[in-house]
PDB file of C-alpha atoms in Angstrom:
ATOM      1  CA  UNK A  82      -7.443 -20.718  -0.527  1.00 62.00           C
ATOM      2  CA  UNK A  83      -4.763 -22.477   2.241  1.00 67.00           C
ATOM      3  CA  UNK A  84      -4.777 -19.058   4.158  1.00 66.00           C
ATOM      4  CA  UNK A  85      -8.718 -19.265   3.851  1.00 69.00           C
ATOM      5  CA  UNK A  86      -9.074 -22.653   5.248  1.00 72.00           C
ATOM      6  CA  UNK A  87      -6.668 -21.953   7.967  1.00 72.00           C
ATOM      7  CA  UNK A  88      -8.697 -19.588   8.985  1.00 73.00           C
ATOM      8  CA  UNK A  89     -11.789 -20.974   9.062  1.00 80.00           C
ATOM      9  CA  UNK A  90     -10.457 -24.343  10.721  1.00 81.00           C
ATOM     10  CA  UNK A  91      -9.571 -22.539  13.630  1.00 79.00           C
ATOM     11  CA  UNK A  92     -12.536 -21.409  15.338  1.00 83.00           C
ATOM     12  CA  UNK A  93     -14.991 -24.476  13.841  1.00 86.00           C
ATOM     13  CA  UNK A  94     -12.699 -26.429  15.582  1.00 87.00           C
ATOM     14  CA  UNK A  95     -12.835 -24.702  18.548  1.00 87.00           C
ATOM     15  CA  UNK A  96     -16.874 -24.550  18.343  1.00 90.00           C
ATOM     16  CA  UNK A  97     -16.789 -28.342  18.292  1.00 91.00           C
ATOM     17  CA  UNK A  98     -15.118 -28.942  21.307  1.00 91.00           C
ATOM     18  CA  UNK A  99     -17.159 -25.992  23.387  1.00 91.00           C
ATOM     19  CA  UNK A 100     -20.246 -27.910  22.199  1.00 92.00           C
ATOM     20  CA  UNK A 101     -18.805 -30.922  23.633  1.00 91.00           C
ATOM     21  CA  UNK A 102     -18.036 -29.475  26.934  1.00 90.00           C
ATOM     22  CA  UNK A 103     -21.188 -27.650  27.178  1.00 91.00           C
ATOM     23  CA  UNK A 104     -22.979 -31.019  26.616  1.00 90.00           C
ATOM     24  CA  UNK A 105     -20.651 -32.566  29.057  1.00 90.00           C
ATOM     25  CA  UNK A 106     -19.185 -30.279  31.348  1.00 87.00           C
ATOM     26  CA  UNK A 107     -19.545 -31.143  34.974  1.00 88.00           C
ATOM     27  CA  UNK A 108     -20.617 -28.093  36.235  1.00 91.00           C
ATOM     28  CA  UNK A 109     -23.563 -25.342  35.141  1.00 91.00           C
ATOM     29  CA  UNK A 110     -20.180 -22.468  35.399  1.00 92.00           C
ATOM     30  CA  UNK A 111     -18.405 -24.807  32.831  1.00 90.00           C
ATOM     31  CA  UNK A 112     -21.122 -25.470  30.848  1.00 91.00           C
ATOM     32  CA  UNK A 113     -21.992 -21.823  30.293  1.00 92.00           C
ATOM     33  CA  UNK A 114     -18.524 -20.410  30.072  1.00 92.00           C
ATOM     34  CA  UNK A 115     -18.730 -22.988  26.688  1.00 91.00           C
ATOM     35  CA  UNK A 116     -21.708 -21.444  25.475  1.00 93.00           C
ATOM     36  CA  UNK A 117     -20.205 -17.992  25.501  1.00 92.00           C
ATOM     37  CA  UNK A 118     -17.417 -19.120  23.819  1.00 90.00           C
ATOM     38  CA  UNK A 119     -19.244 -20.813  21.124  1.00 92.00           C
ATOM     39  CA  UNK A 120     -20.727 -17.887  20.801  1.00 91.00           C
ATOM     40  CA  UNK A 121     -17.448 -15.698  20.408  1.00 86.00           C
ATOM     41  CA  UNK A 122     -16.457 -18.228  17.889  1.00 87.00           C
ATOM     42  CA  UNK A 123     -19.040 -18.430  15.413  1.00 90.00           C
ATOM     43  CA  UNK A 124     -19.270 -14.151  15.587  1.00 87.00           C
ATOM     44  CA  UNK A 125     -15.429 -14.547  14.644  1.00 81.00           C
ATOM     45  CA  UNK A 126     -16.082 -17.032  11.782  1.00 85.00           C
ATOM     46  CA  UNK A 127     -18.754 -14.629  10.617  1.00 85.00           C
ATOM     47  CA  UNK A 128     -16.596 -11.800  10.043  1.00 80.00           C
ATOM     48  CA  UNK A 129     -14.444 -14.126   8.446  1.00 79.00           C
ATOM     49  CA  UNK A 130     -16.824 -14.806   5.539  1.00 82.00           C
ATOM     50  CA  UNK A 131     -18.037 -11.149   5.089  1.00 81.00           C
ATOM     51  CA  UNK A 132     -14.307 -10.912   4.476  1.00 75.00           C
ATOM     52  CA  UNK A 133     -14.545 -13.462   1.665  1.00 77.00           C
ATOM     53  CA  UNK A 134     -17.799 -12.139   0.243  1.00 79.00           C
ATOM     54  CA  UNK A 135     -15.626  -8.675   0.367  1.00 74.00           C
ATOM     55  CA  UNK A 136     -12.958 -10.251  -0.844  1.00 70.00           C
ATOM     56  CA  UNK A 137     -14.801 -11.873  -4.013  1.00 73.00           C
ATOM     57  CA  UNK A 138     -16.157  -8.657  -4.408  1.00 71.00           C
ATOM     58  CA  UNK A 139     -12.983  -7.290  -4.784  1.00 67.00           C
ATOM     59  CA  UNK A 140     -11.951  -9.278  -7.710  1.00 62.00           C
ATOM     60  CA  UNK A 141     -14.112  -7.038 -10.288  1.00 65.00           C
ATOM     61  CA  UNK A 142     -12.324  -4.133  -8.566  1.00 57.00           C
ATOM     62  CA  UNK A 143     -10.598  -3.358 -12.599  1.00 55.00           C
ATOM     63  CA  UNK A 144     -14.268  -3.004 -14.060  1.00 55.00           C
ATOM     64  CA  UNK A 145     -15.002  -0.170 -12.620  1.00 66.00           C
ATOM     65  CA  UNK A 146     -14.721   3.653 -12.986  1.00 74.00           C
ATOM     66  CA  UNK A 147     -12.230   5.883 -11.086  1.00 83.00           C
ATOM     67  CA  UNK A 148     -13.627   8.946  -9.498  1.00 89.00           C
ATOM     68  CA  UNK A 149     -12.050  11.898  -7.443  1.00 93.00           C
ATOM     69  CA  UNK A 150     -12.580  10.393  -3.493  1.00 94.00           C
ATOM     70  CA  UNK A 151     -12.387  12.686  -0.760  1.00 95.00           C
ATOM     71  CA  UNK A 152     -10.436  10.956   1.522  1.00 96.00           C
ATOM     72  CA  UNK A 153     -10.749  12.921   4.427  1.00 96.00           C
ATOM     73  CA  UNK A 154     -14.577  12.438   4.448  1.00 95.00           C
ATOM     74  CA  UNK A 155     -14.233   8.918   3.905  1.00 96.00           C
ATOM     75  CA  UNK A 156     -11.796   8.483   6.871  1.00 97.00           C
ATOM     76  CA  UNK A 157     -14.436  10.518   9.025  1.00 96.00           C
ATOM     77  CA  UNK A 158     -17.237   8.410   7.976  1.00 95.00           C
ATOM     78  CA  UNK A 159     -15.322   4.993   8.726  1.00 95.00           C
ATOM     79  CA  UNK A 160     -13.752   6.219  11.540  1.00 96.00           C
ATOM     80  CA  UNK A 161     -17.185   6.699  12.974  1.00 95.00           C
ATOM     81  CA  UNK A 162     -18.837   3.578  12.020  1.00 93.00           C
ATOM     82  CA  UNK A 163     -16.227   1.828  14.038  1.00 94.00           C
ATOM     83  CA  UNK A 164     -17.282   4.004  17.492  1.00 95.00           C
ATOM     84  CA  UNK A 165     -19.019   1.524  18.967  1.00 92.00           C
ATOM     85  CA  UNK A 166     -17.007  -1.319  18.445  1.00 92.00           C
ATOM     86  CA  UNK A 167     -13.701   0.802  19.946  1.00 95.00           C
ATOM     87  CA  UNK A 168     -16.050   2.055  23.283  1.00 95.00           C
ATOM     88  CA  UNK A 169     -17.216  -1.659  23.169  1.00 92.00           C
ATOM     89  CA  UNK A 170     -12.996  -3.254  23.566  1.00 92.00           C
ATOM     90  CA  UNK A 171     -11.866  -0.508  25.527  1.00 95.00           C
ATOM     91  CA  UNK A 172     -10.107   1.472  22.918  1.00 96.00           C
ATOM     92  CA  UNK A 173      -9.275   4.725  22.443  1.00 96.00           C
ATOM     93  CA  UNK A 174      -9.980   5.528  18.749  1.00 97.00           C
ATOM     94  CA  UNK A 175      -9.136   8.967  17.007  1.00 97.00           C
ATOM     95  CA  UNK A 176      -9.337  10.719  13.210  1.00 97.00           C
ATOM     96  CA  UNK A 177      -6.779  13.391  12.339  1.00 96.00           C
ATOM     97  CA  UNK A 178      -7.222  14.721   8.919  1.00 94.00           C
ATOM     98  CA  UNK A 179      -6.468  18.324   7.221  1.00 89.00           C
ATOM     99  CA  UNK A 180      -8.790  21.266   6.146  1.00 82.00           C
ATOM    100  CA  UNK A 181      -9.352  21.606   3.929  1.00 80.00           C
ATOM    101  CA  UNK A 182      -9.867  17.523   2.277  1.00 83.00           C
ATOM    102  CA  UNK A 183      -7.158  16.147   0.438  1.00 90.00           C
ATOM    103  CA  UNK A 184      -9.152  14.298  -3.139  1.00 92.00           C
ATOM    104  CA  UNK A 185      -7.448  11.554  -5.040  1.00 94.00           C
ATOM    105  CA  UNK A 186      -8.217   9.244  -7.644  1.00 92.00           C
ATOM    106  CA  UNK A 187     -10.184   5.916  -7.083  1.00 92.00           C
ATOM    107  CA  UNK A 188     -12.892   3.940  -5.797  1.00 89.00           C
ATOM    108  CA  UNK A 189     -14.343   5.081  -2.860  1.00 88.00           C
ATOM    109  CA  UNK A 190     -15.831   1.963  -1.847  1.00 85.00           C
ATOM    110  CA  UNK A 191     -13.245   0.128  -2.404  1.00 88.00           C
ATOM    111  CA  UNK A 192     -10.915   1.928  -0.384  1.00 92.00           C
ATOM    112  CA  UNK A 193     -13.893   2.306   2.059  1.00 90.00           C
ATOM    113  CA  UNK A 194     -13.493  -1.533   2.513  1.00 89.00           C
ATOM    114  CA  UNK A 195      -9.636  -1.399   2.776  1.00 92.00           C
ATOM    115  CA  UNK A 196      -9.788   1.540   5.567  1.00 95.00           C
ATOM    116  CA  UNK A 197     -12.570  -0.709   7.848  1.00 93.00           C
ATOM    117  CA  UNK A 198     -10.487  -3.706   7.392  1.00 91.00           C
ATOM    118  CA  UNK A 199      -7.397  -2.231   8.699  1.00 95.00           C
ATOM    119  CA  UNK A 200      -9.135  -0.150  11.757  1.00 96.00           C
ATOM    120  CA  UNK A 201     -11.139  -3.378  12.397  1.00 92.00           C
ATOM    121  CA  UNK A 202      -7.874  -5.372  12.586  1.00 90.00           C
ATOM    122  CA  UNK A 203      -6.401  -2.638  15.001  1.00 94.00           C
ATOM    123  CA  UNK A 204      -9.573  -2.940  17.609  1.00 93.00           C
ATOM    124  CA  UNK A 205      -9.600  -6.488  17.424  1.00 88.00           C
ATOM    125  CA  UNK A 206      -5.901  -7.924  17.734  1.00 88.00           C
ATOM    126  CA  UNK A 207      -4.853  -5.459  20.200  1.00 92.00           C
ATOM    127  CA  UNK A 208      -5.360  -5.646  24.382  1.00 93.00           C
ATOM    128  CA  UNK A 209      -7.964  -3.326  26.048  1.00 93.00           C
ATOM    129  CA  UNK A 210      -6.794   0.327  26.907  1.00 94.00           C
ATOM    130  CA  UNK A 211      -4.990   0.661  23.255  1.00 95.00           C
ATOM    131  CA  UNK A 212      -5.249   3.864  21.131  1.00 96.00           C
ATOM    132  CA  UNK A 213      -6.002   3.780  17.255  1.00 97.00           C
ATOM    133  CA  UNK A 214      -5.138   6.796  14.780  1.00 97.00           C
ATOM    134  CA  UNK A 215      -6.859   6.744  11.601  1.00 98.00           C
ATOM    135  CA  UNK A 216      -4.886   9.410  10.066  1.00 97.00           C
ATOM    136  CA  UNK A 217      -4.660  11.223   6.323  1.00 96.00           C
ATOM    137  CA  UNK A 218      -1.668  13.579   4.994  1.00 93.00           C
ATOM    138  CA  UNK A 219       0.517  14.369   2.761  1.00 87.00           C
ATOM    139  CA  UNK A 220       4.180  13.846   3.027  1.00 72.00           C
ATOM    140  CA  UNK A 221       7.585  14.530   1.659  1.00 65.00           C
ATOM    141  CA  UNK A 222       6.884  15.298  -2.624  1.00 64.00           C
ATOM    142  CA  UNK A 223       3.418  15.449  -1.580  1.00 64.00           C
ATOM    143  CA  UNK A 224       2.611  11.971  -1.272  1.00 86.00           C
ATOM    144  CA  UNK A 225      -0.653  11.149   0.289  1.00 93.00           C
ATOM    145  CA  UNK A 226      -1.118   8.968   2.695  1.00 95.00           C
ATOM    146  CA  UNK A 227      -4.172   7.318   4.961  1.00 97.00           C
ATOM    147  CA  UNK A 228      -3.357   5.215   7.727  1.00 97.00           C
ATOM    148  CA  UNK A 229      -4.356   3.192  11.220  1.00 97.00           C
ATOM    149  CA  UNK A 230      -1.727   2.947  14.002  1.00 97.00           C
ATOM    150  CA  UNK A 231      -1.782   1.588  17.230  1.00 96.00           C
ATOM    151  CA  UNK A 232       0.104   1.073  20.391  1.00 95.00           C
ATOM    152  CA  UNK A 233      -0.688  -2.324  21.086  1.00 89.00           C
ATOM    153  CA  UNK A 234       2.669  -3.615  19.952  1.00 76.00           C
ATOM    154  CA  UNK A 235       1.670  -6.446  17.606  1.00 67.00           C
ATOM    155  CA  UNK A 236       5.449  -7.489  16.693  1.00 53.00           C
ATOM    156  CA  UNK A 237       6.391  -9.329  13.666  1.00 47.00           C
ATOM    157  CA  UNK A 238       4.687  -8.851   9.970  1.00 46.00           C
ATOM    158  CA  UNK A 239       1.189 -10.277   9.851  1.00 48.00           C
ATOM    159  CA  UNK A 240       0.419 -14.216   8.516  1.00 42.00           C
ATOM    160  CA  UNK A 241      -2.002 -16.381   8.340  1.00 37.00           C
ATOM    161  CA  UNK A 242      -1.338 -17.745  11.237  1.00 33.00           C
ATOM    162  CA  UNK A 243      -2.345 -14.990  13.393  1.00 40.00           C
ATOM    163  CA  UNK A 244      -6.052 -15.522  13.630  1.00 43.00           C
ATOM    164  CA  UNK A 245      -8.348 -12.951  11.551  1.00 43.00           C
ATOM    165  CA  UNK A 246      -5.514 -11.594  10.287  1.00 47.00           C
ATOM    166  CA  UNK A 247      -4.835 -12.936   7.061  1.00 65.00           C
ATOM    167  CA  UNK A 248      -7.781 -12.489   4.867  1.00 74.00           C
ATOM    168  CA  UNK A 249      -8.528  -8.873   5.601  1.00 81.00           C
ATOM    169  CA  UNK A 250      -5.005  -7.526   4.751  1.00 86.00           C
ATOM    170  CA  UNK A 251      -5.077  -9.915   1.614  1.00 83.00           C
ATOM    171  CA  UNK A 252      -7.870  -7.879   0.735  1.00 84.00           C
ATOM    172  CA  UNK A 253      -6.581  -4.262   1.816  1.00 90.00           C
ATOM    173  CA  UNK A 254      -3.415  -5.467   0.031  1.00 89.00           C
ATOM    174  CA  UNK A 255      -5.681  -6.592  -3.598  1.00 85.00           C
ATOM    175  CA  UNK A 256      -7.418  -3.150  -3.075  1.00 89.00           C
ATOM    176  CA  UNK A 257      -3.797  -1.264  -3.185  1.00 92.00           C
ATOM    177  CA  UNK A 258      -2.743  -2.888  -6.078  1.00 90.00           C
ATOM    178  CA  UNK A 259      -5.775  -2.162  -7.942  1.00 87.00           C
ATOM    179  CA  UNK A 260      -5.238   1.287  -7.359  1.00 90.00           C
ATOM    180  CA  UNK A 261      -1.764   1.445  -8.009  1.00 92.00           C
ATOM    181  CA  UNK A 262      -1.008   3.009  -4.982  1.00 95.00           C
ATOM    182  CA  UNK A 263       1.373   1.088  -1.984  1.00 94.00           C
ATOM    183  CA  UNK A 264       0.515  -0.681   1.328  1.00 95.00           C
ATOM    184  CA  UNK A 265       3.207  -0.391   3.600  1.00 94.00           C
ATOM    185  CA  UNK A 266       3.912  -2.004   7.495  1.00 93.00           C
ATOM    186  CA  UNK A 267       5.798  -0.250   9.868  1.00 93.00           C
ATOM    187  CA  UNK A 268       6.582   0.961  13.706  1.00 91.00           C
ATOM    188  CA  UNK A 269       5.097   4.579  13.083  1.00 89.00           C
ATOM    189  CA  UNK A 270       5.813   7.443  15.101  1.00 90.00           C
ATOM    190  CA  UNK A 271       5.976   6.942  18.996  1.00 91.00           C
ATOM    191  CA  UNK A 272       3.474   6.033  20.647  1.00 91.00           C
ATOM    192  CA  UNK A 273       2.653   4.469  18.248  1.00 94.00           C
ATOM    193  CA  UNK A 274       4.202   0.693  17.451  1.00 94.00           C
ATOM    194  CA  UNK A 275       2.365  -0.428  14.493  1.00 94.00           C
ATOM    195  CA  UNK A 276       1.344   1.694  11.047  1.00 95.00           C
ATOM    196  CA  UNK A 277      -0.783   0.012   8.242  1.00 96.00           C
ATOM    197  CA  UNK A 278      -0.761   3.109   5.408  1.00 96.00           C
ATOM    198  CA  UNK A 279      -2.465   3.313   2.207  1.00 96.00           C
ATOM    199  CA  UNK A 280       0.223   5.936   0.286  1.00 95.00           C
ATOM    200  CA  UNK A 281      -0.287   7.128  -3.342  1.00 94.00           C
ATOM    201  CA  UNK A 282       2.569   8.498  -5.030  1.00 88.00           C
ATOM    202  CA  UNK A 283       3.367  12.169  -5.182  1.00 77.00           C
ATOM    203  CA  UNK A 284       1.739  13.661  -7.730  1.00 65.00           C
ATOM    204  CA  UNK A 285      -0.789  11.322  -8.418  1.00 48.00           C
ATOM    205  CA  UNK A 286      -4.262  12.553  -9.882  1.00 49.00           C
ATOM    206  CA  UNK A 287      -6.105  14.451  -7.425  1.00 47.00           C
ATOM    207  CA  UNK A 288      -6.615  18.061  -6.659  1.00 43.00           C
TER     208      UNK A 288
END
């Protein structure tokens, strides 16, 4: 709940004093530069209470059925949705996954929400020109992974304090444990400077 209000304060602060200066400001430039940032700032609060309503979805994440997921097809499909948005920040934004699909166990909405939240995180907290990697494989035992890097070189672990951060990786982070399955930070492999991966254990059940 802190990390929620944090979040929210931010930009509805912000939002008061833009309204102020475009009330005020002494100029039409100033007064419209205000407006547009307004603007930017309620969008941002926006996307910060789908992540809640996500987020309160995801506490009846137990309820629910497990079902073989075909993780390739769901990285392809969320990978796509976020198109757009990538051509829209300048970012270069890419899906490597094997033939033929790689199928665990688990909710593939759920994870569905955990994948957008970490590419969304990626296009948004990183500068113009960046490229993204949404990437699923299997590594050493034959764990399987599914991951977003970048090369924007956010340093330092994520908090609350970074804004927008905070309640979408609390979510990704309440969807991994649900699943049983690890969410792990790191540098990646160069290029690349940042990792966010999704990795079930070897062996899990999946075929």
């Amino acid at each position: 709940t802190s990390d929620v209000a944090h979040e929210l304060r931010t930009p509805l602060a912000a939002m008061v004093l833009q309204a102020r200066l475009a009330r005020e400001g002494d100029t039409v430039d100033v007064r419209a530069a205000a407006l547009r940032q307004i603007e930017h700032d309620a969008l941002r609060t926006g996307r910060i209470l789908s992540q809640l309503l996500d987020l309160a979805r995801a506490q009846g994440l137990d309820a629910g059925a497990e079902q073989p997921v075909d993780l390739c097809a769901l990285a392809s499909q969320v990978t796509s949705e976020h198109v757009p948005l990538a051509h829209e920040l300048g970012q270069e934004l890419s899906l490597e996954a094997p033939e033929p699909a790689l199928t665990v166990s688990g909710r593939a909405a759920m994870l569905a929400l955990a994948l957008r939240n970490l590419v969304d995180n990626a296009l948004r907290h990183t500068p113009p020109g960046t490229q993204v990697a949404v990437r699923v494989a299997t590594g050493d035992g034959a764990a399987v992974s599914l991951s977003v890097s970048d090369d924007g070189a956010r340093h330092g672990p994520p908090s609350s304090a970074r804004p927008g951060m905070g309640v979408g990786l609390t979510l990704v982070q309440r969807i991994a444990d649900a699943h049983g399955i690890q969410l792990r930070h790191d540098a990646g492999v160069p290029p690349f400077t940042t990792r966010y991966a999704l990795v079930w254990p070897a062996n899990p059940a999946r075929r």
